[in-house]
Amino acid sequence: MKEQGEKSNTKTYRVIIDYLRQGIEGGRFKRGQKLPSEKELCEHFSTSRSSVREALSALEYVGLIEVRGGSGYYVSGSSPVTPGEAIEQCATKIVLILEDDWNIRTMQALFEMGLDGASLAIKVDEGAQWSRKVRAVRQAANDTGMFPTLIAEISEATAEKRILAAEMAIKAGMDCVIVDTDSDMSALIEVRRTLDSVEANIMVLARMTTAVGSMADALQIADGLIVEASLFADGERSFVISGLAAKATQSGKFIFVAGSVQETMAVSGVEGQDLVQKAVQKGFDGVLITTAGAAQKFPLDVLNAVKAAARLQEEKTLTSRSDKRVGHVVASPVADALCSTAVHASQAMKSMAFVVPTETGFTPRMLAKFRQTLPVLAVSPNPHVVRQLRLAWGVRPLLSRRTLRQEDMMQLAIDTAIKGNHLRDGDSVVGVLGNMDIPNGYNSVKLITVGDIILKGQGIGNGIVSGRVAIVKSLFDINKRARNKIVAIAATDTEHIGLIEEAAGLIVEEGGLSSHAAIACMTLGKPIIVGATDATELLLEDEQITLDVMRGLVYRGWVNLG
C-alpha cells in the first residue's frame, strides 16, 4: 500500500506542476497574478497538501513563481513593456532619494515610469519606522514587476551606529548601500568589513563630498563612487573626476553624479538637464537626485524631465564616443576580447540589441562599459542580480526562470526578451556568453536572428525569400498555381520542371547536392533548401513563410532578415 501511495503522490505532484507551468507560459496566469491557494489546489486535484507544496516548491526553485510572506504564491518575472515604452527608455540610470511623504501609489507610478533605483537613508534610532518604509517600497516594486535597485544610505556619525546600519541593510535584503566617505575612509572600510563578514551580496558605493584626492583609493574598496555635482565647479577637480570615470570604466565599477534638481537647472532652466549632461559626457552610469522644495511634490514630473534630458544628451554624445570605447581594456584581457568581439559583430550585422544570459551580472556590466547605442538585455534567474543590474548604464535586466536539464540558456534568454516585448521576429541580436559569469560555461559570441524557425535544412544559393506556401504531395498537384510561391515537396523529377520555373523558391524533403531538385534549381537560378525533413507535413497550404537560404532556415511568417 505504501508503494502505491508514493506512486500516486508523485503523479499528482507532476500533474500540478504541468497545470501551473502551462498556465503561466500560456498566459492564463499573468505576471504578478496570485495563484490559487494551497487549499484550492488540494480540492481541485483531490490530493494532500504535501503534494501541492512539493509542486509549488519546485516551481519556486525554477523561478516561475515567488512567495510573498503572509499573502501567497504569485507569478514572477519582469513586466512586459509596450513598443513605445521600449523606445522611451534611456541608457542613463536615474535614482531618486525617496521622501517620507510619498505613498505607495506614488512609488508604484515612479517604478512604472522607469525609475531605476530608490534610496532610503538609514536612521538606526528609528529602526522600526525605517523597516516599515522598506516594506512599503518593496511592495510597490513587487506590484510593478520592474525590479528597481533598493539602496540604503548610511551617514551615521559613529562607528557603532554605522555597523548597526549595515546590519539593518543586510536584514532588510537591500541591493546596495551608499556610505558617506571622507579622506580617512574609516566609514567605508567599516561597512565593507561588516558586509564581507557575512558574505552579503550587497554593493557598496562611496559617496564623496569633498575628498577628491581619496577617490582613487575609495574606488579600490567600493563597488563604485557617487560624486557630488558641486565638485565639477572646480576645473582641477573636474579633471580628476574625468580620470576616475575612465578608471571606473576599465575596472567595471559604477560611478554616479549626485545633486538636487533645483541646483542643476541654473544654466539650462530645464530640471535635471545640467546634471544629466555632466553624467553622460563624463561617462557616468547615472544620476542620484534629491527632490527638494516644489519638486518634492511632483516627483513624476521630475522623473519625466530627467528622462527626456537624458535621451536628448545621449543622442548628442553616444555616436561620437562609441567608436573610441572599442579596444579599451575592460576589467581583464578575456573580458575585453569577448566584449570587443561582440561590439564589432553588432556593428557589422546592424543588430538591435545584445542578449546576455547571466548569473552574477559580470558580463553585461562589462559589455555596458563600451557605451554602445544598443541596449544590453541581461537575463538572469536571480532577482537580486536583476535589481543590481538596474544601476548599470545601458543594461535592461530581465528576470527569467532557471534552465531545465539540457535547455539552451541563450534560447531561454531570447524567449524571455520576446515575452517582455524587447525583441520581435526578424530582429538581429548578438548573444554573449561569458565563462566568468556562467558556471561551467564558455566564452562565445553568437549572431542570432529572432524568429519562429519551422524547418532546417541545407540551403543552396543566397538571399532571403518570403512568400506563400504551395504544397505538392502527388502528380495531381503538378498543375497547382505556384507562381511566385514557395513550393514544398518531398522530391522532384522531370515532370516538376515547369513548377520549379514558376516558383519563387523550393523546400525539398530529399537531401543532397546531387539530387534532382538541387541540380534543377542551381541550373534555373532558383533558391532552394534541401533535406528539410517533413516539410510537406509541417507547413500549411498558403501559409506565409520566410527562407534564409544561406543558413538553410525556414521561418514562420514574414521575417525582416535585412
XYZ file of C-alpha atoms in Angstrom:
562
model
C 0.000 0.000 0.000
C 2.813 2.406 0.742
C 4.361 2.000 -2.705
C 1.013 2.669 -4.417
C 0.547 5.813 -2.340
C 4.012 7.062 -3.224
C 3.417 6.496 -6.947
C 0.050 8.275 -6.771
C 1.590 11.160 -4.839
C 4.410 11.534 -7.355
C 1.963 11.531 -10.260
C -0.221 14.206 -8.682
C 2.806 16.354 -7.911
C 3.812 16.325 -11.586
C 0.259 16.990 -12.756
C 0.094 20.094 -10.567
C 3.445 21.315 -11.916
C 2.335 20.809 -15.534
C -1.003 22.521 -14.871
C 0.557 25.634 -13.320
C 3.524 25.796 -15.704
C 1.301 25.580 -18.784
C -0.972 28.211 -17.286
C 1.945 30.586 -16.684
C 3.717 30.053 -20.015
C 0.413 30.047 -21.902
C -0.656 33.357 -20.388
C -3.582 32.141 -18.293
C -1.735 33.283 -15.168
C -0.225 36.739 -15.776
C 2.907 38.195 -14.189
C 2.133 39.356 -10.667
C -1.128 37.408 -10.531
C -1.847 35.463 -7.368
C -2.088 31.710 -7.881
C -4.827 29.531 -6.367
C -4.217 28.851 -2.674
C -2.909 25.542 -1.350
C -6.431 24.690 -0.160
C -7.950 25.394 -3.589
C -5.293 23.296 -5.348
C -5.855 20.430 -2.895
C -9.585 20.474 -3.622
C -9.086 20.824 -7.384
C -6.701 17.852 -7.645
C -8.163 15.852 -4.723
C -4.750 15.472 -3.124
C -2.853 16.251 0.062
C -1.087 19.495 0.959
C 2.295 17.736 0.792
C 1.855 17.126 -2.957
C 0.758 20.719 -3.547
C 3.634 22.170 -1.517
C 6.159 19.958 -3.297
C 4.885 21.173 -6.675
C 4.925 24.819 -5.578
C 8.447 24.458 -4.174
C 9.677 23.045 -7.487
C 8.115 25.924 -9.436
C 9.596 28.424 -6.991
C 13.051 26.870 -7.432
C 12.989 27.246 -11.222
C 11.809 30.853 -10.824
C 8.293 30.651 -12.268
C 6.612 31.718 -9.032
C 7.545 33.617 -5.870
C 6.313 33.530 -2.297
C 5.155 36.716 -0.615
C 5.031 36.270 3.123
C 1.528 36.170 4.538
C -0.032 36.636 1.105
C 0.562 33.531 -1.009
C 2.178 32.473 -4.290
C 2.474 34.848 -7.242
C 3.703 34.540 -10.836
C 7.195 36.020 -11.033
C 9.033 37.619 -13.951
C 9.645 41.055 -15.427
C 6.712 43.154 -16.563
C 6.413 43.430 -20.358
C 6.843 46.845 -21.934
C 4.974 48.365 -24.840
C 6.956 49.257 -28.014
C 6.591 52.930 -27.079
C 7.987 52.369 -23.593
C 10.946 50.454 -25.029
C 11.797 53.415 -27.278
C 11.477 55.927 -24.420
C 13.880 54.047 -22.139
C 17.178 55.848 -21.645
C 20.557 54.264 -21.051
C 21.485 56.669 -18.239
C 20.294 55.370 -14.881
C 18.131 57.517 -12.619
C 17.991 57.054 -8.848
C 15.793 59.176 -6.568
C 16.186 59.708 -2.850
C 12.720 58.822 -1.538
C 10.835 61.350 0.543
C 8.770 60.460 3.628
C 5.508 61.862 2.260
C 5.497 59.710 -0.908
C 2.903 56.961 -0.620
C 2.864 53.501 -2.234
C 0.878 54.697 -5.251
C 3.431 57.409 -5.970
C 6.284 54.912 -5.736
C 4.440 52.440 -7.975
C 3.964 55.164 -10.572
C 7.657 56.079 -10.391
C 8.751 52.475 -10.890
C 6.308 52.004 -13.782
C 7.724 55.114 -15.445
C 11.214 53.621 -15.366
C 12.842 54.761 -12.123
C 15.949 52.571 -11.808
C 16.655 52.878 -8.105
C 15.258 54.168 -4.822
C 17.459 55.352 -1.965
C 16.412 55.471 1.691
C 18.516 56.947 4.494
C 19.041 54.565 7.423
C 18.418 56.002 10.851
C 19.461 53.486 13.491
C 17.414 55.225 16.191
C 14.278 54.850 14.053
C 14.764 51.236 13.021
C 11.105 50.169 13.163
C 9.945 53.129 11.080
C 12.705 52.529 8.510
C 11.770 48.843 8.237
C 8.140 49.779 7.536
C 9.267 52.160 4.824
C 11.426 49.446 3.223
C 8.478 47.039 3.214
C 6.311 49.670 1.523
C 8.918 50.306 -1.168
C 9.403 46.586 -1.725
C 5.651 46.089 -2.046
C 5.468 48.858 -4.640
C 8.360 47.262 -6.539
C 6.810 43.780 -6.420
C 3.458 45.071 -7.639
C 5.007 46.668 -10.733
C 7.458 43.867 -11.588
C 10.107 46.412 -12.612
C 12.831 45.290 -10.133
C 14.358 48.670 -9.158
C 17.551 48.708 -7.118
C 16.795 49.225 -3.417
C 19.519 51.335 -1.818
C 20.236 52.155 1.826
C 22.209 55.310 2.582
C 24.450 55.163 5.660
C 25.528 58.526 7.075
C 25.720 57.810 10.824
C 28.399 59.700 12.719
C 29.777 56.891 14.952
C 31.384 53.572 14.017
C 28.961 51.634 16.228
C 25.902 53.090 14.502
C 27.409 52.577 11.049
C 27.905 48.885 11.780
C 24.331 48.613 13.099
C 23.097 50.377 9.952
C 24.967 47.895 7.760
C 23.398 45.014 9.686
C 19.957 46.589 9.168
C 20.621 46.763 5.420
C 21.564 43.066 5.388
C 18.448 42.069 7.331
C 16.227 44.138 5.013
C 17.713 42.470 1.919
C 18.905 45.696 0.317
C 20.745 45.531 -3.004
C 23.192 48.369 -2.390
C 24.412 50.730 0.332
C 25.760 54.253 -0.017
C 28.380 55.296 2.538
C 29.339 58.918 3.172
C 33.127 58.810 2.848
C 35.811 61.285 3.901
C 39.581 61.311 3.450
C 40.402 58.615 6.047
C 37.765 56.220 4.600
C 37.159 54.620 8.006
C 33.382 54.601 7.499
C 33.715 52.888 4.104
C 36.073 50.249 5.494
C 33.808 49.519 8.486
C 30.736 48.972 6.337
C 32.630 46.919 3.779
C 34.085 44.699 6.506
C 30.639 44.207 8.095
C 29.095 43.115 4.799
C 32.004 40.854 3.858
C 31.992 39.134 7.260
C 28.628 37.549 6.478
C 29.266 37.294 2.706
C 26.358 39.620 1.964
C 25.914 40.188 -1.765
C 25.328 43.916 -1.341
C 27.118 46.505 -3.454
C 28.865 49.389 -1.693
C 29.027 52.861 -3.237
C 31.236 55.524 -1.653
C 29.696 58.999 -1.665
C 32.438 61.607 -1.977
C 31.555 65.166 -0.986
C 34.948 66.845 -0.581
C 37.889 64.391 -0.515
C 38.723 64.317 -4.246
C 42.272 63.116 -3.558
C 40.953 59.948 -1.868
C 38.582 58.938 -4.649
C 41.032 56.575 -6.329
C 41.583 54.705 -3.040
C 37.841 54.600 -2.346
C 37.261 53.132 -5.810
C 39.512 50.192 -4.922
C 37.493 49.405 -1.782
C 33.964 50.117 -3.023
C 31.947 48.853 -5.987
C 31.615 52.384 -7.263
C 31.550 56.100 -6.481
C 28.921 58.807 -6.128
C 30.385 62.250 -6.837
C 28.670 65.471 -5.757
C 27.744 67.770 -8.656
C 29.258 70.749 -6.806
C 32.746 69.289 -7.286
C 32.533 69.934 -11.033
C 32.674 73.707 -10.417
C 36.422 73.446 -9.750
C 38.296 72.905 -13.029
C 41.119 70.913 -11.423
C 38.704 68.681 -9.517
C 36.633 68.177 -12.655
C 39.725 66.924 -14.480
C 40.455 64.430 -11.673
C 36.863 63.201 -11.740
C 37.052 62.624 -15.508
C 40.098 60.422 -14.963
C 38.251 58.498 -12.269
C 35.338 57.899 -14.624
C 37.725 56.318 -17.132
C 39.284 54.205 -14.383
C 35.859 53.040 -13.200
C 35.046 52.069 -16.782
C 38.191 49.973 -17.095
C 37.550 48.213 -13.781
C 33.837 47.674 -14.425
C 32.671 49.709 -11.429
C 29.775 52.122 -11.100
C 30.063 55.887 -10.976
C 27.177 58.316 -10.397
C 26.833 62.085 -10.057
C 24.621 63.369 -7.229
C 22.744 66.627 -6.816
C 19.377 68.254 -6.297
C 17.082 69.092 -9.194
C 17.000 72.793 -8.322
C 20.735 73.433 -8.187
C 21.309 71.890 -11.609
C 18.871 73.982 -13.647
C 20.622 77.347 -13.242
C 22.196 77.287 -16.711
C 19.653 75.499 -18.896
C 16.473 76.222 -16.956
C 15.371 72.604 -17.506
C 15.052 70.335 -14.477
C 17.854 67.804 -14.358
C 19.371 68.742 -17.717
C 22.706 70.077 -16.443
C 23.108 67.158 -14.051
C 22.415 64.631 -16.814
C 24.751 66.443 -19.190
C 27.597 66.012 -16.714
C 26.768 62.328 -16.259
C 26.592 61.447 -19.962
C 29.572 63.492 -21.096
C 31.844 62.170 -18.334
C 30.811 58.555 -18.963
C 28.958 58.085 -15.668
C 26.395 55.331 -15.178
C 23.697 57.679 -13.984
C 22.436 60.332 -11.590
C 21.332 60.351 -7.949
C 18.751 63.092 -7.471
C 17.375 64.796 -4.394
C 13.963 66.411 -4.853
C 13.506 69.354 -2.520
C 11.059 72.239 -2.405
C 8.334 72.275 -5.064
C 9.895 69.370 -6.987
C 9.323 67.143 -3.950
C 5.572 67.423 -4.501
C 5.761 66.437 -8.178
C 8.226 63.517 -8.424
C 6.593 62.101 -11.576
C 7.167 65.365 -13.435
C 10.768 65.421 -12.230
C 11.393 61.883 -13.473
C 9.856 62.665 -16.862
C 12.010 65.776 -17.245
C 15.218 63.970 -16.286
C 14.485 61.044 -18.645
C 13.831 63.447 -21.528
C 17.074 65.305 -20.791
C 18.991 62.007 -20.657
C 17.654 60.797 -24.023
C 18.486 64.138 -25.631
C 22.033 64.190 -24.269
C 22.640 60.547 -25.221
C 21.676 61.268 -28.831
C 24.244 64.061 -28.937
C 27.070 62.193 -27.228
C 26.966 58.445 -27.867
C 27.620 58.269 -31.612
C 30.932 60.085 -31.380
C 32.036 58.220 -28.263
C 31.097 54.615 -29.108
C 33.936 54.090 -31.568
C 36.507 55.264 -29.020
C 35.361 52.713 -26.445
C 36.182 49.730 -28.630
C 39.681 48.485 -27.895
C 39.974 49.775 -24.326
C 40.903 47.050 -21.862
C 37.908 46.405 -19.621
C 38.454 44.534 -16.333
C 40.615 41.779 -17.884
C 42.020 40.780 -21.288
C 39.498 37.931 -21.540
C 36.522 40.188 -20.804
C 37.933 42.809 -23.172
C 38.327 40.285 -26.012
C 34.807 38.909 -25.515
C 33.144 42.327 -25.322
C 35.185 43.789 -28.199
C 34.190 40.862 -30.414
C 30.532 41.337 -29.514
C 30.702 45.080 -30.241
C 32.349 44.589 -33.648
C 29.825 41.863 -34.502
C 26.900 44.143 -33.601
C 28.249 46.893 -35.824
C 28.790 44.514 -38.754
C 25.296 42.974 -38.643
C 23.466 46.153 -37.541
C 21.995 44.463 -34.503
C 19.056 45.598 -32.423
C 20.450 44.519 -29.037
C 22.916 42.384 -27.087
C 21.388 39.384 -25.295
C 23.424 38.219 -22.296
C 22.373 35.313 -20.035
C 23.930 35.928 -16.635
C 24.017 34.567 -13.117
C 26.265 37.155 -11.480
C 25.813 40.252 -13.658
C 29.515 40.421 -14.577
C 29.366 40.044 -18.375
C 26.527 42.530 -19.040
C 28.185 45.043 -16.724
C 31.459 44.755 -18.638
C 29.723 44.993 -22.006
C 27.828 48.098 -20.921
C 31.113 49.883 -20.255
C 31.735 50.014 -24.019
C 28.899 52.555 -24.183
C 27.193 51.291 -27.322
C 23.866 52.686 -28.504
C 22.317 49.200 -28.380
C 20.596 48.034 -25.181
C 22.147 45.155 -23.250
C 19.342 42.697 -22.426
C 20.735 40.910 -19.356
C 18.621 37.860 -18.489
C 19.046 36.232 -15.085
C 17.054 33.841 -12.873
C 18.269 35.704 -9.780
C 16.032 38.662 -8.734
C 18.875 40.135 -6.656
C 21.184 40.253 -9.701
C 18.394 41.749 -11.820
C 17.882 44.558 -9.306
C 21.602 45.297 -9.031
C 21.961 45.464 -12.820
C 19.410 48.298 -12.909
C 22.332 50.568 -11.960
C 24.491 49.580 -14.958
C 24.418 52.046 -17.834
C 22.527 50.777 -20.887
C 21.515 47.460 -19.283
C 17.885 46.297 -19.319
C 17.799 43.402 -16.849
C 15.064 40.783 -17.219
C 14.059 38.045 -14.801
C 13.710 34.541 -16.242
C 13.133 31.126 -14.793
C 16.025 28.686 -14.373
C 17.066 26.478 -17.262
C 15.736 22.914 -17.152
C 18.030 19.943 -17.842
C 19.682 20.389 -21.262
C 17.724 23.545 -22.143
C 19.601 26.114 -24.223
C 20.386 29.079 -21.967
C 20.603 31.537 -24.862
C 17.256 30.458 -26.305
C 15.607 30.901 -22.898
C 17.093 34.407 -22.699
C 15.743 35.308 -26.150
C 12.313 33.861 -25.321
C 12.258 35.960 -22.140
C 13.146 39.109 -24.108
C 10.417 38.371 -26.688
C 7.842 37.793 -23.951
C 8.770 41.161 -22.433
C 8.354 42.898 -25.840
C 12.023 43.852 -26.004
C 12.543 41.776 -29.185
C 10.350 40.661 -32.050
C 10.624 38.310 -35.011
C 13.228 39.398 -37.531
C 15.440 41.301 -35.077
C 19.160 40.629 -35.363
C 20.854 40.313 -31.982
C 24.295 39.425 -30.663
C 24.242 36.743 -27.976
C 27.117 36.868 -25.485
C 28.085 34.092 -23.055
C 30.997 34.517 -20.639
C 32.545 31.774 -18.529
C 33.365 34.432 -15.925
C 29.630 34.718 -15.388
C 28.124 31.279 -16.155
C 29.464 28.288 -14.158
C 30.892 25.580 -16.444
C 30.182 27.849 -19.403
C 32.388 29.002 -22.228
C 33.140 32.309 -23.911
C 31.148 32.745 -27.097
C 29.535 35.356 -29.317
C 26.537 34.248 -31.392
C 24.867 36.095 -34.269
C 21.148 35.382 -33.930
C 18.067 36.281 -35.940
C 14.951 36.178 -33.797
C 12.121 34.182 -35.278
C 9.949 31.071 -35.151
C 12.058 28.522 -37.050
C 9.863 25.798 -38.521
C 12.398 23.809 -40.550
C 16.110 23.417 -41.005
C 17.947 22.038 -43.994
C 20.811 22.758 -46.398
C 20.481 25.939 -48.419
C 21.722 26.299 -51.975
C 22.098 29.858 -53.156
C 21.882 33.195 -51.364
C 19.277 35.676 -50.294
C 16.061 35.928 -48.332
C 12.766 34.772 -49.856
C 9.302 35.424 -48.414
C 6.056 34.113 -49.836
C 3.062 31.813 -49.574
C 3.400 28.040 -49.472
C 2.228 25.671 -52.219
C 2.377 22.050 -51.066
C 2.914 19.384 -53.721
C 2.325 15.827 -52.488
C 1.464 13.959 -55.702
C 1.325 14.251 -59.519
C -2.217 15.595 -59.142
C -0.721 18.762 -57.629
C 1.639 19.479 -60.565
C -0.858 21.858 -62.161
C -1.323 23.744 -58.880
C -0.882 27.513 -59.221
C 2.624 28.131 -57.878
C 3.691 31.416 -59.495
C 5.782 33.434 -57.020
C 5.029 30.906 -54.281
C 7.408 28.729 -52.251
C 6.878 25.101 -53.226
C 7.197 22.409 -50.539
C 7.702 18.940 -51.989
C 9.153 15.568 -50.976
C 11.320 15.204 -54.122
C 11.299 16.399 -57.732
C 11.629 14.804 -61.168
C 11.497 15.975 -64.767
C 7.710 16.392 -64.517
C 8.209 19.203 -61.978
C 10.417 21.493 -64.125
C 7.515 23.764 -65.050
C 6.567 24.054 -61.379
C 10.148 24.935 -60.436
C 10.324 27.642 -63.088
C 7.206 29.354 -61.718
C 8.139 29.069 -58.038
C 9.892 31.783 -56.017
C 11.804 29.058 -54.153
C 11.715 25.418 -53.129
C 11.727 23.453 -49.881
C 12.535 19.783 -50.548
C 12.499 16.903 -48.072
C 15.050 14.913 -50.086
C 18.607 15.866 -49.186
C 21.894 16.046 -51.070
C 23.528 18.417 -53.527
C 23.299 15.772 -56.247
C 19.503 15.395 -56.009
C 17.332 16.338 -58.974
C 15.839 19.306 -57.128
C 19.263 20.706 -56.198
C 20.653 20.408 -59.740
C 17.491 21.819 -61.349
C 17.388 24.832 -59.019
C 21.079 25.590 -59.487
C 20.569 25.445 -63.260
C 17.484 27.673 -63.181
C 18.878 30.033 -60.534
C 16.155 29.268 -58.007
C 16.783 29.390 -54.225
C 16.269 26.024 -52.549
C 16.552 24.346 -49.172
C 17.060 20.572 -49.350
C 16.940 17.997 -46.563
C 14.020 19.748 -44.818
C 12.519 16.712 -43.092
C 8.678 16.501 -43.018
C 8.311 19.849 -44.794
C 5.064 18.835 -46.513
C 3.573 17.839 -43.131
C 4.765 20.740 -41.018
C 3.855 23.517 -43.442
C 0.313 24.628 -44.243
C -1.117 25.441 -47.658
C -0.910 29.186 -48.416
C 0.962 29.837 -45.150
C 3.297 32.875 -45.126
C 6.948 31.854 -44.565
C 10.456 33.287 -44.979
C 13.518 31.389 -46.250
C 17.031 32.224 -45.082
C 18.654 30.294 -47.939
C 22.273 30.735 -46.913
C 21.667 29.263 -43.461
C 19.027 26.768 -44.569
C 16.326 28.047 -42.204
C 12.576 28.404 -42.707
C 10.765 30.956 -40.508
C 7.050 31.191 -39.912
C 5.522 34.436 -41.160
C 7.231 37.400 -42.759
C 10.547 37.997 -41.027
C 12.742 41.013 -41.758
C 16.181 39.433 -42.100
C 17.739 42.504 -43.684
